[in-house]
mmCIF file of C-alpha atoms in Angstrom:
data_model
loop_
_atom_site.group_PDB
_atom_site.id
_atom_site.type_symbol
_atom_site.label_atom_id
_atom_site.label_comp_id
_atom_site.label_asym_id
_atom_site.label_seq_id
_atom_site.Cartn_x
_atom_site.Cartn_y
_atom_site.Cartn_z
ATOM 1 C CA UNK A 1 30.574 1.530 22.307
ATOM 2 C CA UNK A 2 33.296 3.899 22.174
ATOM 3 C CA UNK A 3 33.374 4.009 18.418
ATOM 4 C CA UNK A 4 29.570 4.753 18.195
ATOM 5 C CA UNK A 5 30.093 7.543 19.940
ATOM 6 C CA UNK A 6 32.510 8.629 17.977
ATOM 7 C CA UNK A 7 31.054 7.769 14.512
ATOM 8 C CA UNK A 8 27.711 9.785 16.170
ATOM 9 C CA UNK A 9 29.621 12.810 17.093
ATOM 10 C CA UNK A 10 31.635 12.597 13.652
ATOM 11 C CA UNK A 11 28.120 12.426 11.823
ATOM 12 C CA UNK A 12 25.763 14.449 13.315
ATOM 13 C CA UNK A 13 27.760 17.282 16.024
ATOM 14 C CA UNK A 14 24.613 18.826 16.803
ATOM 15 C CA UNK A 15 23.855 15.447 18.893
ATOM 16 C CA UNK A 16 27.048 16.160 21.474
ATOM 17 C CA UNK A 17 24.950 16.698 25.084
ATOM 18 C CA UNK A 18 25.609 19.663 26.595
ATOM 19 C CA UNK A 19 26.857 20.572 29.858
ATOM 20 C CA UNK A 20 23.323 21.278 30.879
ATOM 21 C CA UNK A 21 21.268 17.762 31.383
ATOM 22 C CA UNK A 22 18.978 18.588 28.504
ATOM 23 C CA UNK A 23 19.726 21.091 26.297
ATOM 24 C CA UNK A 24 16.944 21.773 24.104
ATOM 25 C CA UNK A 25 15.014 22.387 27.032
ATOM 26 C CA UNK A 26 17.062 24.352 29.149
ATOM 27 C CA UNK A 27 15.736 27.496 31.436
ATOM 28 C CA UNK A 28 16.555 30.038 28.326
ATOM 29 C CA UNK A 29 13.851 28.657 26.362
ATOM 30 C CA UNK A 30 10.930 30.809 25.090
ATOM 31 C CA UNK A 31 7.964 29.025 27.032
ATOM 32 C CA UNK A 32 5.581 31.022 24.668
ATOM 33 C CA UNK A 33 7.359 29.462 21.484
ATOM 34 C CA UNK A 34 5.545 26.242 19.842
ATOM 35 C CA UNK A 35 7.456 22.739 20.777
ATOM 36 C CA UNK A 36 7.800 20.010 19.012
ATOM 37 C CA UNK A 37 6.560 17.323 21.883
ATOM 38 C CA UNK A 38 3.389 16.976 21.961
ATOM 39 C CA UNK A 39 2.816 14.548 25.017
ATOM 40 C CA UNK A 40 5.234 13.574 27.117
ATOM 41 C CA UNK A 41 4.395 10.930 29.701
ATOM 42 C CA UNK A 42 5.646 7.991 32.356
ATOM 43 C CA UNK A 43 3.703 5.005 32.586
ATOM 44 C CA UNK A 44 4.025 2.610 35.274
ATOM 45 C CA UNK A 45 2.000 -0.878 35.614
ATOM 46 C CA UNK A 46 0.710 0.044 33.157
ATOM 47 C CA UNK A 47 -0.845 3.566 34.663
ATOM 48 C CA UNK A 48 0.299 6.924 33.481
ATOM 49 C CA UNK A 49 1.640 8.765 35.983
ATOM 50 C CA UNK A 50 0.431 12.803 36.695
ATOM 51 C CA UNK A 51 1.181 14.491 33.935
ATOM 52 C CA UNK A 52 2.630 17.172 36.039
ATOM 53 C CA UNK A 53 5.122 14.837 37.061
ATOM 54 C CA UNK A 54 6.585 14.794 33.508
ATOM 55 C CA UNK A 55 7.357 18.216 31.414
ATOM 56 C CA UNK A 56 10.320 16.819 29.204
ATOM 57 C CA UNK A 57 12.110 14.228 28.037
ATOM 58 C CA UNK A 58 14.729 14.154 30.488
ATOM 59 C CA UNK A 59 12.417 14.514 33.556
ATOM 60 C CA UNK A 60 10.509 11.844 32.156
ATOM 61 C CA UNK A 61 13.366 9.567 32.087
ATOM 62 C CA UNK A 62 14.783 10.687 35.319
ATOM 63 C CA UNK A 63 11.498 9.269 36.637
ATOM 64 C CA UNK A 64 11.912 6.197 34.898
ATOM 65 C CA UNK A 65 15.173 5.382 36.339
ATOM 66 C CA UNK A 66 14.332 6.012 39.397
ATOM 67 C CA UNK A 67 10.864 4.046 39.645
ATOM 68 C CA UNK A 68 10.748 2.060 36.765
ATOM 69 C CA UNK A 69 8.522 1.611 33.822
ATOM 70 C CA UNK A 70 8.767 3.668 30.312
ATOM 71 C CA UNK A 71 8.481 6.886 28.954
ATOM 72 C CA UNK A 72 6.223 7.600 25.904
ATOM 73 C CA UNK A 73 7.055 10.703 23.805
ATOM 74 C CA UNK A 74 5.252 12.312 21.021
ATOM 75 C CA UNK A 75 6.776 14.258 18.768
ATOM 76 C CA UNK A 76 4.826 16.438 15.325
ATOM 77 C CA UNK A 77 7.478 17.550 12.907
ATOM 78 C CA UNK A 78 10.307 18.205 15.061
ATOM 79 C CA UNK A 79 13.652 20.486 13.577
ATOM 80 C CA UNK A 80 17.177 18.877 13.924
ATOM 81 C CA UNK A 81 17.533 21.172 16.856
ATOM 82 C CA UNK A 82 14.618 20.046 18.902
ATOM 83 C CA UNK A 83 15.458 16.764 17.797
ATOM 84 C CA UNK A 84 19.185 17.087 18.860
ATOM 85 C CA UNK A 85 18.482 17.117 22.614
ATOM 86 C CA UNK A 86 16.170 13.887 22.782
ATOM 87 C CA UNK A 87 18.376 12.042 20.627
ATOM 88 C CA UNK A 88 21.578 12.916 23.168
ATOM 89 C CA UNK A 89 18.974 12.667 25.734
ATOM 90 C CA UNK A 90 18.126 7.802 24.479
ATOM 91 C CA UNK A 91 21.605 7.270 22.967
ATOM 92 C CA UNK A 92 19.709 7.551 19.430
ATOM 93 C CA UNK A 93 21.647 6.322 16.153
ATOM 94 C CA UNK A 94 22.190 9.036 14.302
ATOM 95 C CA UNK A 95 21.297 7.565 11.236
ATOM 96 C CA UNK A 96 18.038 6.964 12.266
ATOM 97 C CA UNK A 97 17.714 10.299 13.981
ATOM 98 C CA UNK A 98 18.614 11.759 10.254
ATOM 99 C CA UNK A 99 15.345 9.675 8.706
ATOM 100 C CA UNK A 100 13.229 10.702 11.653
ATOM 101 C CA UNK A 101 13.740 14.274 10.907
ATOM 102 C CA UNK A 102 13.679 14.894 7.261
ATOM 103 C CA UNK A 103 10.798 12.123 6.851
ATOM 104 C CA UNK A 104 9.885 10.659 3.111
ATOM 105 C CA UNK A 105 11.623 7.301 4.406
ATOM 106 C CA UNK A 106 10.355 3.870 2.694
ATOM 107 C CA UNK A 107 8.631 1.666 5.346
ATOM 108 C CA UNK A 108 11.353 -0.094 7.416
ATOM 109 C CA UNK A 109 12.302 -2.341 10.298
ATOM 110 C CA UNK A 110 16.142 -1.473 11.943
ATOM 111 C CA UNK A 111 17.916 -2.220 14.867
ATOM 112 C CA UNK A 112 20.427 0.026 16.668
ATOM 113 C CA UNK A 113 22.078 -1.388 19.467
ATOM 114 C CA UNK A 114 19.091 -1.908 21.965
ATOM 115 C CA UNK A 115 16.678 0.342 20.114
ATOM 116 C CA UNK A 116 14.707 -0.849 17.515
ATOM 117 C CA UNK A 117 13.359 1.918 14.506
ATOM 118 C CA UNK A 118 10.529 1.668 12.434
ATOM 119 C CA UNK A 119 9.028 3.494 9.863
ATOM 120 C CA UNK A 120 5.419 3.650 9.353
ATOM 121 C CA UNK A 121 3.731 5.435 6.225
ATOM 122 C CA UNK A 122 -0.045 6.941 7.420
ATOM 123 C CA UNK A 123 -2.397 6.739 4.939
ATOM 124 C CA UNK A 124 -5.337 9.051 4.862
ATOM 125 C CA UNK A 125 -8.280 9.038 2.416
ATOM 126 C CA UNK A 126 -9.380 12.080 0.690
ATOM 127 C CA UNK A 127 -13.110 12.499 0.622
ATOM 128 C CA UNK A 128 -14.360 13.958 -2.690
ATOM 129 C CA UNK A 129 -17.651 14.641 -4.255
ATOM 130 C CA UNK A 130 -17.046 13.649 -7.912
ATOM 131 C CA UNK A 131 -13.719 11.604 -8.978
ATOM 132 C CA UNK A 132 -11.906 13.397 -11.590
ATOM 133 C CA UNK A 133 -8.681 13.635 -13.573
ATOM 134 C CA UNK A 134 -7.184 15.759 -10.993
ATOM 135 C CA UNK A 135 -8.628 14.339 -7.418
ATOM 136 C CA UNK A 136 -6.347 13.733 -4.688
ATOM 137 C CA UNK A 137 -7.612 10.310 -3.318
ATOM 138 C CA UNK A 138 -5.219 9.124 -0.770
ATOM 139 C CA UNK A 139 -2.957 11.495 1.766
ATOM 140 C CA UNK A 140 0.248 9.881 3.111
ATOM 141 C CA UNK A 141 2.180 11.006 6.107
ATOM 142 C CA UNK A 142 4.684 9.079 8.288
ATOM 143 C CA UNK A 143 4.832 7.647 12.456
ATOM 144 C CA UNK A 144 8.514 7.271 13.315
ATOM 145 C CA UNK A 145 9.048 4.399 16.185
ATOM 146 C CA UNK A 146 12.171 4.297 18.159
ATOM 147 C CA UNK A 147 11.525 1.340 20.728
ATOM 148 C CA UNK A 148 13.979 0.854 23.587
ATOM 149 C CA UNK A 149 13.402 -1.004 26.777
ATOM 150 C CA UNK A 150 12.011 1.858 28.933
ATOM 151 C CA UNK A 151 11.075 4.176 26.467
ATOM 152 C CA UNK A 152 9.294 4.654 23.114
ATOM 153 C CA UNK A 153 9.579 8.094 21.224
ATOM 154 C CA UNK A 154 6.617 8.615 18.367
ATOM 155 C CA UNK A 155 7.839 11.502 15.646
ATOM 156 C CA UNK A 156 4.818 11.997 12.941
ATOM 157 C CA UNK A 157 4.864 13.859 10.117
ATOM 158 C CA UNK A 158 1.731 15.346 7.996
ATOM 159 C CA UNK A 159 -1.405 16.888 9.548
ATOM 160 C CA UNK A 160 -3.159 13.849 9.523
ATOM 161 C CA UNK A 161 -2.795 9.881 11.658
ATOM 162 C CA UNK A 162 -2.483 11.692 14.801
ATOM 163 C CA UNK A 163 -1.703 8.975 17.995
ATOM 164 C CA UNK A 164 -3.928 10.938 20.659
ATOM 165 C CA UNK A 165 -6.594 8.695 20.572
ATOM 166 C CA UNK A 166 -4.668 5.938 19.851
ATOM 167 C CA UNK A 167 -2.403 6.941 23.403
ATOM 168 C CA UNK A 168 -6.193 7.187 25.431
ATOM 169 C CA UNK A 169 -7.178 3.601 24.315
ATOM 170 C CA UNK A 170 -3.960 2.146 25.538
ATOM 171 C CA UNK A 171 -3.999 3.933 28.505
ATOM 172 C CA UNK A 172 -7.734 2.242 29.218
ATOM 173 C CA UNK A 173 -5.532 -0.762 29.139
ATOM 174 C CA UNK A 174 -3.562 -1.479 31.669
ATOM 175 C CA UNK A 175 -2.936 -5.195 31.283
ATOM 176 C CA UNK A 176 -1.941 -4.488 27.711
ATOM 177 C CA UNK A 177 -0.143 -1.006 28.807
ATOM 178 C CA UNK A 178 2.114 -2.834 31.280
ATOM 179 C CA UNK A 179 3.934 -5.274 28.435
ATOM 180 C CA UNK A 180 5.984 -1.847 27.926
ATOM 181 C CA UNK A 181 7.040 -0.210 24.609
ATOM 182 C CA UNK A 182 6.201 -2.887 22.742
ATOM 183 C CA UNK A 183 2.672 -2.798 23.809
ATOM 184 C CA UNK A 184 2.828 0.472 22.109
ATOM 185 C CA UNK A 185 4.727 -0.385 19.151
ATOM 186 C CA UNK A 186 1.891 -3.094 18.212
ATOM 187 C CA UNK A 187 -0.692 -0.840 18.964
ATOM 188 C CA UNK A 188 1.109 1.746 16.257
ATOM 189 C CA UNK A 189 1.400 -0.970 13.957
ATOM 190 C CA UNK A 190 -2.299 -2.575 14.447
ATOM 191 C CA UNK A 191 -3.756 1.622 14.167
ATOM 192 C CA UNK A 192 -1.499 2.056 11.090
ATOM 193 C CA UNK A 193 -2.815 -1.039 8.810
ATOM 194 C CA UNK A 194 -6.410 -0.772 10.443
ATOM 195 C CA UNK A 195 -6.460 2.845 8.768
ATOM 196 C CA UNK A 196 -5.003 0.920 5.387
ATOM 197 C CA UNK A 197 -8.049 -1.592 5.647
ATOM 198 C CA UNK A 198 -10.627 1.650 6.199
ATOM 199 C CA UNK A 199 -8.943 3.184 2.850
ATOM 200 C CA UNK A 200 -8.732 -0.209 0.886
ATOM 201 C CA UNK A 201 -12.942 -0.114 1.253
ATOM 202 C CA UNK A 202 -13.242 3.563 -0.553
ATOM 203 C CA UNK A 203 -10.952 3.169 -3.050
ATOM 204 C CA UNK A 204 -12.520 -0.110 -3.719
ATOM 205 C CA UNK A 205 -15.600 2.055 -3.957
ATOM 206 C CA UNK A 206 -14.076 4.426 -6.356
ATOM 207 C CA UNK A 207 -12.712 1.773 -8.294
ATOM 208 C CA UNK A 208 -16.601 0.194 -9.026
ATOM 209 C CA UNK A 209 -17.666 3.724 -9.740
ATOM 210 C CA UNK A 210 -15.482 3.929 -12.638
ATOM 211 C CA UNK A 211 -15.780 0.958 -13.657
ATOM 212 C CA UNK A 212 -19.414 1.458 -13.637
ATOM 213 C CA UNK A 213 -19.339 4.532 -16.300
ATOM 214 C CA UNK A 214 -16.543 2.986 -18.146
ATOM 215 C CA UNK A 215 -18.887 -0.158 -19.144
ATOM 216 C CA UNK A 216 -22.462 1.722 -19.430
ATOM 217 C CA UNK A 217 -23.604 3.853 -21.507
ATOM 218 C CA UNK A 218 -21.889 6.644 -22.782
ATOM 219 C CA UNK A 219 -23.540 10.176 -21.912
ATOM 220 C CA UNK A 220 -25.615 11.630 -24.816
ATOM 221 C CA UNK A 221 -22.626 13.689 -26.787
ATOM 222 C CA UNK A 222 -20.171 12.546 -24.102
ATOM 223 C CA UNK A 223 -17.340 10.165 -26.137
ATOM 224 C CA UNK A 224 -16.134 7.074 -25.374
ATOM 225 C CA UNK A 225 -12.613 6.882 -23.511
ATOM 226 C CA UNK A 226 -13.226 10.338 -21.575
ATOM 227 C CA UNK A 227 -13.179 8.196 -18.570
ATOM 228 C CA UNK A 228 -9.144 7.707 -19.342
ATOM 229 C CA UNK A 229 -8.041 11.035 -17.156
ATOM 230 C CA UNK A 230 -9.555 9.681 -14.447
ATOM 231 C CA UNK A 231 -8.509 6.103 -14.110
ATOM 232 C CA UNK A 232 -5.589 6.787 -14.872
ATOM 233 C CA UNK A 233 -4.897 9.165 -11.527
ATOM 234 C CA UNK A 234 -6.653 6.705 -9.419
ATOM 235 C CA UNK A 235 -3.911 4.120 -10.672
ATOM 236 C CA UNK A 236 -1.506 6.851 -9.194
ATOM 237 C CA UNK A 237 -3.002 6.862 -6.323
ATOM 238 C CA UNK A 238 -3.170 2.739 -5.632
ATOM 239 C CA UNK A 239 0.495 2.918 -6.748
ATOM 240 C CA UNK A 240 1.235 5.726 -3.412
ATOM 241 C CA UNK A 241 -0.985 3.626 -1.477
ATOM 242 C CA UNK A 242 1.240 0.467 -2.768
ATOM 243 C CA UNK A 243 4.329 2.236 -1.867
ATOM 244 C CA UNK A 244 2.972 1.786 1.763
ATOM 245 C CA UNK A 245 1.937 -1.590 2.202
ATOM 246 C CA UNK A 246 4.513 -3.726 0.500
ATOM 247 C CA UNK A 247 7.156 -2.738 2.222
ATOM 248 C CA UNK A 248 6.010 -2.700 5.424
ATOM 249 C CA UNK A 249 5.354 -6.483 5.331
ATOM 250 C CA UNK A 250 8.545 -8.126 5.854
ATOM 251 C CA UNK A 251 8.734 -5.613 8.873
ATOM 252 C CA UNK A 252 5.916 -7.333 10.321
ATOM 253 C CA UNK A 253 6.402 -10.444 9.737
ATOM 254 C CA UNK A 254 10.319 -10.218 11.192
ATOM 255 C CA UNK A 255 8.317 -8.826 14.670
ATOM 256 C CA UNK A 256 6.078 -11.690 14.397
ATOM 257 C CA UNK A 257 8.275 -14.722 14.060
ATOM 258 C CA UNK A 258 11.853 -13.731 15.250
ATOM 259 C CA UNK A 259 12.481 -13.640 18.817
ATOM 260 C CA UNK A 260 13.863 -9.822 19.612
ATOM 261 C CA UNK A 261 14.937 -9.182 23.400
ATOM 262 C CA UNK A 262 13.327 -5.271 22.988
ATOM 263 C CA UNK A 263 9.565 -7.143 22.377
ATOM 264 C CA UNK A 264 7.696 -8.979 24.924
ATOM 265 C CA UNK A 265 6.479 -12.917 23.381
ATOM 266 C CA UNK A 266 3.079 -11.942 24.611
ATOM 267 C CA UNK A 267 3.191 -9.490 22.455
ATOM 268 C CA UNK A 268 4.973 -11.141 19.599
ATOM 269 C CA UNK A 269 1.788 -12.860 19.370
ATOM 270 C CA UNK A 270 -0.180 -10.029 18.138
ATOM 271 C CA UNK A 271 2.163 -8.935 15.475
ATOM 272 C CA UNK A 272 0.938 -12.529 13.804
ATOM 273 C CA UNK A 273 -2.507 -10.564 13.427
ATOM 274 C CA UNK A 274 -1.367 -7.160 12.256
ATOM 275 C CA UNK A 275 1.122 -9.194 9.600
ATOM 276 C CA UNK A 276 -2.180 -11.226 8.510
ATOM 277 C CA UNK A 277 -4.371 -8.383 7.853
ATOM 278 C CA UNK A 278 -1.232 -6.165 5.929
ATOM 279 C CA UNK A 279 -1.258 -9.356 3.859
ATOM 280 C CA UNK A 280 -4.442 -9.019 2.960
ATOM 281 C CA UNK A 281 -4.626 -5.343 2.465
ATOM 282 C CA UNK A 282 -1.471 -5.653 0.152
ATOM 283 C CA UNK A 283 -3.304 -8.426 -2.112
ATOM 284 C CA UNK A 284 -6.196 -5.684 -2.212
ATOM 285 C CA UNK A 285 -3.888 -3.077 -3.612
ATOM 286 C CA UNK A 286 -2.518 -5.550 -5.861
ATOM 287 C CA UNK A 287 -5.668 -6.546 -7.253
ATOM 288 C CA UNK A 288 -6.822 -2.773 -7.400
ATOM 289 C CA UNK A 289 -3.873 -1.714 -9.736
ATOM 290 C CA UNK A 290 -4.771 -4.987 -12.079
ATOM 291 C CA UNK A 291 -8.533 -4.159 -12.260
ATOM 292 C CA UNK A 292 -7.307 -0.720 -13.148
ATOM 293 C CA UNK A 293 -5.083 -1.698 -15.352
ATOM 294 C CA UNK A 294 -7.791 -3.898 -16.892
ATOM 295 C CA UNK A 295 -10.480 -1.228 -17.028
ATOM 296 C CA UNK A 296 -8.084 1.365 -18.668
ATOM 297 C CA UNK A 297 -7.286 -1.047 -21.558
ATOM 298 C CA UNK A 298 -11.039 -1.687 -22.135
ATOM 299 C CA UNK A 299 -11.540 1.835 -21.616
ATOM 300 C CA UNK A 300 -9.013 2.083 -24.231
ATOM 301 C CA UNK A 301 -10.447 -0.215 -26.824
ATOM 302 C CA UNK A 302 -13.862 1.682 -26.594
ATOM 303 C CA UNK A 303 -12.204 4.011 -27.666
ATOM 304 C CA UNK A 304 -11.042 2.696 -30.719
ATOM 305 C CA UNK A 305 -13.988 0.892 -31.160
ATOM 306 C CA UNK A 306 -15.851 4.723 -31.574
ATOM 307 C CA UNK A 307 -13.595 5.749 -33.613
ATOM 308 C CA UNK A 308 -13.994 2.994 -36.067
ATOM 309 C CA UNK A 309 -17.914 3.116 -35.751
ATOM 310 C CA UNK A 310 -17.528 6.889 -36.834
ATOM 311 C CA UNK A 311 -15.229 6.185 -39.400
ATOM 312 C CA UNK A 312 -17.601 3.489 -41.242
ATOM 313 C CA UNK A 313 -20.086 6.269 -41.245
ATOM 314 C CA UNK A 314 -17.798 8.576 -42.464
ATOM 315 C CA UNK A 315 -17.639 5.771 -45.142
ATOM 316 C CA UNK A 316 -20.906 5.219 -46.135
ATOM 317 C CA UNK A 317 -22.446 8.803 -46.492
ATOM 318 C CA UNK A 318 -18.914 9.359 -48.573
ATOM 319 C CA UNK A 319 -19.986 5.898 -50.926
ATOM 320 C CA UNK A 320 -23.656 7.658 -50.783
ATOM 321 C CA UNK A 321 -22.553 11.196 -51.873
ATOM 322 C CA UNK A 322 -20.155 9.927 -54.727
ATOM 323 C CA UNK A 323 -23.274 8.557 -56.908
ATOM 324 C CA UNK A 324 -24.566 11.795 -57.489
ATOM 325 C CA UNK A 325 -21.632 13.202 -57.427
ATOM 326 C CA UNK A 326 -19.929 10.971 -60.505
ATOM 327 C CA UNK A 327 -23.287 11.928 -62.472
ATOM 328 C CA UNK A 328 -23.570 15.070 -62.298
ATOM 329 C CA UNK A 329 -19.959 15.690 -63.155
ATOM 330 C CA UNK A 330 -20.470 13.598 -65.919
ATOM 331 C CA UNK A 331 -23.145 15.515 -67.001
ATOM 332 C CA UNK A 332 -21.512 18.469 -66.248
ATOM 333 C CA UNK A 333 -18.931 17.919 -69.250
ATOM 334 C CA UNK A 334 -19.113 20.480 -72.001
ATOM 335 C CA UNK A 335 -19.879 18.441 -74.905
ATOM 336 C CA UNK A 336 -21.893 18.904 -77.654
ATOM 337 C CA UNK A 337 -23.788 15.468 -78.379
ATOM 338 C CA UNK A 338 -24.504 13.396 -75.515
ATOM 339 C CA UNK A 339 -26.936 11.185 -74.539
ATOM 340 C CA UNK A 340 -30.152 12.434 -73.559
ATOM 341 C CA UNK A 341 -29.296 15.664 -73.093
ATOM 342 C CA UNK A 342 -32.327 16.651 -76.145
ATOM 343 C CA UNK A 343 -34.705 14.349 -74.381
ATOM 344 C CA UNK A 344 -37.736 15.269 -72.705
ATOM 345 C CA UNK A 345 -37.555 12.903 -69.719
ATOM 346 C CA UNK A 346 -33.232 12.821 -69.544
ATOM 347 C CA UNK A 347 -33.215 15.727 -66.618
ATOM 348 C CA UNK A 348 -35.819 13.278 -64.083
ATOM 349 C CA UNK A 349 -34.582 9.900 -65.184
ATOM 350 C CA UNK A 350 -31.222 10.853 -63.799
ATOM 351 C CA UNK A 351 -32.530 12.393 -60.621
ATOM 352 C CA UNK A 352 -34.637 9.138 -60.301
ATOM 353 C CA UNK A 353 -31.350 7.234 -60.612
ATOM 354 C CA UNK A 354 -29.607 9.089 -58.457
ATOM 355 C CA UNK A 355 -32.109 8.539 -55.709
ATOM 356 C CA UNK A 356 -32.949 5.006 -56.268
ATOM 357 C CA UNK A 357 -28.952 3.652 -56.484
ATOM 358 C CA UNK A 358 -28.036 6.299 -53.400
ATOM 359 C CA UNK A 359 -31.718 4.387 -51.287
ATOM 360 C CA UNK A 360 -30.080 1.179 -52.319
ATOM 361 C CA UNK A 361 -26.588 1.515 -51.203
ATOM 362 C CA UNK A 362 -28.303 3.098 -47.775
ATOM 363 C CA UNK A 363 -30.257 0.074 -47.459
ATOM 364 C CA UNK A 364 -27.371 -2.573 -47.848
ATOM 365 C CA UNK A 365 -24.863 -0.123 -45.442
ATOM 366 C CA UNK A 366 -27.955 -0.034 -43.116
ATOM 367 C CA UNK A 367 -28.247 -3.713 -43.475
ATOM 368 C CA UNK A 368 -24.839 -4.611 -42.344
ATOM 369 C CA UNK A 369 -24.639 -2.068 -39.628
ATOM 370 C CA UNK A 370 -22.719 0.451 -41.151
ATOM 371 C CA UNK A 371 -25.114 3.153 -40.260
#
């Protein structure tokens, strides 16, 4: 233990407590200024306690240890410095304090000491009237877990996937509520993929949309393959929403099978569910990014289908224009005696020609669907 704290005040010195009990919220503080928590509470039998009872961290867990129960803390975006204090505050690795705070972490499962950290990514779809090249389909923030055995500490990041409603269910719970933190870890977890399900179902909707104007019609001067701009961003968009989901699973399914002393087996139980429907989800992505890659290669071979269409017609008026054209330039020559040029009939017979040999090669183009 010794050398953890050492390696933690070598890494990060801003984590060092103070003399005061809890720095970040000592007396000097602006109470006006904006805070980082944004609920801070002590549940007990699974009953929050007042919430005047608890104002910060460290009265929360004063509470704790001298009643019992767990601490739940929220944070939104908090600094290093308003970080520093809470993580003194648990005995947080700094490591994980590091990912917690500057966010854009891959989903993860890790264990430090007796706290265990996980990293959910939020994902938040974009409503939109009209998909186009440039639409924004999915949002993705991040829920920070640190789990310990009488506390849980929640840091978010990005406006959306907020945990207030998800803390007033629970608390309507008490049964469930009084399993401790990892009651509230599932509960995370199960809010985090039900929100991936919710998305999987509109951009499934999307992706029949497109597919829908890829394989009808064309509009009347509208070409074929204009519809490339726009799969091709909702393939960027299944790819971020990929990112999410894959990783997360092995998380999942390490909570559901493996025995960890931090989670209760009652509630190891319902990990099995949240695994089974991030399984599913995930085989939804993958199957999203393989349509779309299947649509944009048909999309793509319209394409080229058009152009060769317009290039056969190109053809034929060119093979229809060069009859009249190789007669009249040979009639156009400058010589003295040739051939009908005295007769009477010699200037209509040629027109005739011309017309009957250019209807003819229309017809047989026409005939083999060249025009």
């Amino acid at each position: 233990m010794s050398m953890i704290r050492d390696l933690r005040a070598a890494v990060r010195p801003s984590l060092r407590k103070s003399s005061a009990p809890y720095s970040t919220y000592d007396a000097t503080r602006d109470p006006s200024a904006s805070s980082a928590v944004v609920d801070c509470a002590v549940y007990r039998d699974g009953r929050r306690l007042e919430s005047d009872a608890c104002q910060t961290p460290h009265e929360a867990m004063l509470r704790v240890r001298e009643g019992g129960g767990f601490a739940w803390i929220g944070l939104h975006e908090p600094t290093e410095s308003e970080f520093a204090g809470i993580a003194a505050e648990f005995g947080l690795h700094p490591l994980a304090v590091e990912d917690a705070v500057h966010a854009h972490q891959r989903p993860k499962l890790e264990r430090y000491d007796d706290t265990l950290f996980t990293v959910f990514k939020t994902i938040h779809y974009v409503e939109h009237a009209e998909l186009t090249a440039t639409s924004e389909v999915v949002e993705t923030g991040e829920v920070m877990v640190f789990t310990g055995r009488d506390f849980v500490i929640t840091v978010r990041h990005g406006g959306k996937g907020s945990l207030r409603a998800l803390r007033y269910g629970l608390q309507k719970d008490a049964d469930l509520l009084s399993k401790g933190p990892s009651a509230v870890l599932h509960a995370i977890a199960d809010h985090v993929v039900d929100g991936y399900i919710a998305v999987a179902s509109a951009v499934q909707d999307d992706i029949d949309e497109v597919e829908i104007d890829v394989f009808s019609a064309p509009a009347k001067g509208g070409p074929r393959g204009s519809d490339a701009g726009r799969i091709y961003q909702l393939k960027r968009e299944v790819l971020e929403f990929k990112r999410a989901v894959s990783p997360l699973l092995r998380p999942m399914q390490l909570l559901s099978e493996r025995p960890m002393r931090l989670v209760d087996p009652d509630i190891q139980k319902y990990f099995r569910d949240v695994a089974d429907h991030l399984a599913r989800v995930q085989e939804e992505v993958i199957g999203f990014d393989e349509l779309l890659n299947s649509i944009l290669q048909a999309n793509l071979a319209q394409a080229t289908v058009a152009q060769n269409e317009d290039m056969r017609k190109i053809t034929s008026w060119a093979a229809i224009i060069a009859v009249p054209t190789a007669v009249c330039g040979i009639y156009g020559m400058n010589f003295d005696h040739m051939p009908e040029l005295q007769w009477k009939y010699g200037y209509p017979m040629v027109l005739t020609g011309i017309a009957v040999i250019c209807f003819a090669i229309h017809r047989s183009l026409k005939r083999n669907g060249w025009l």
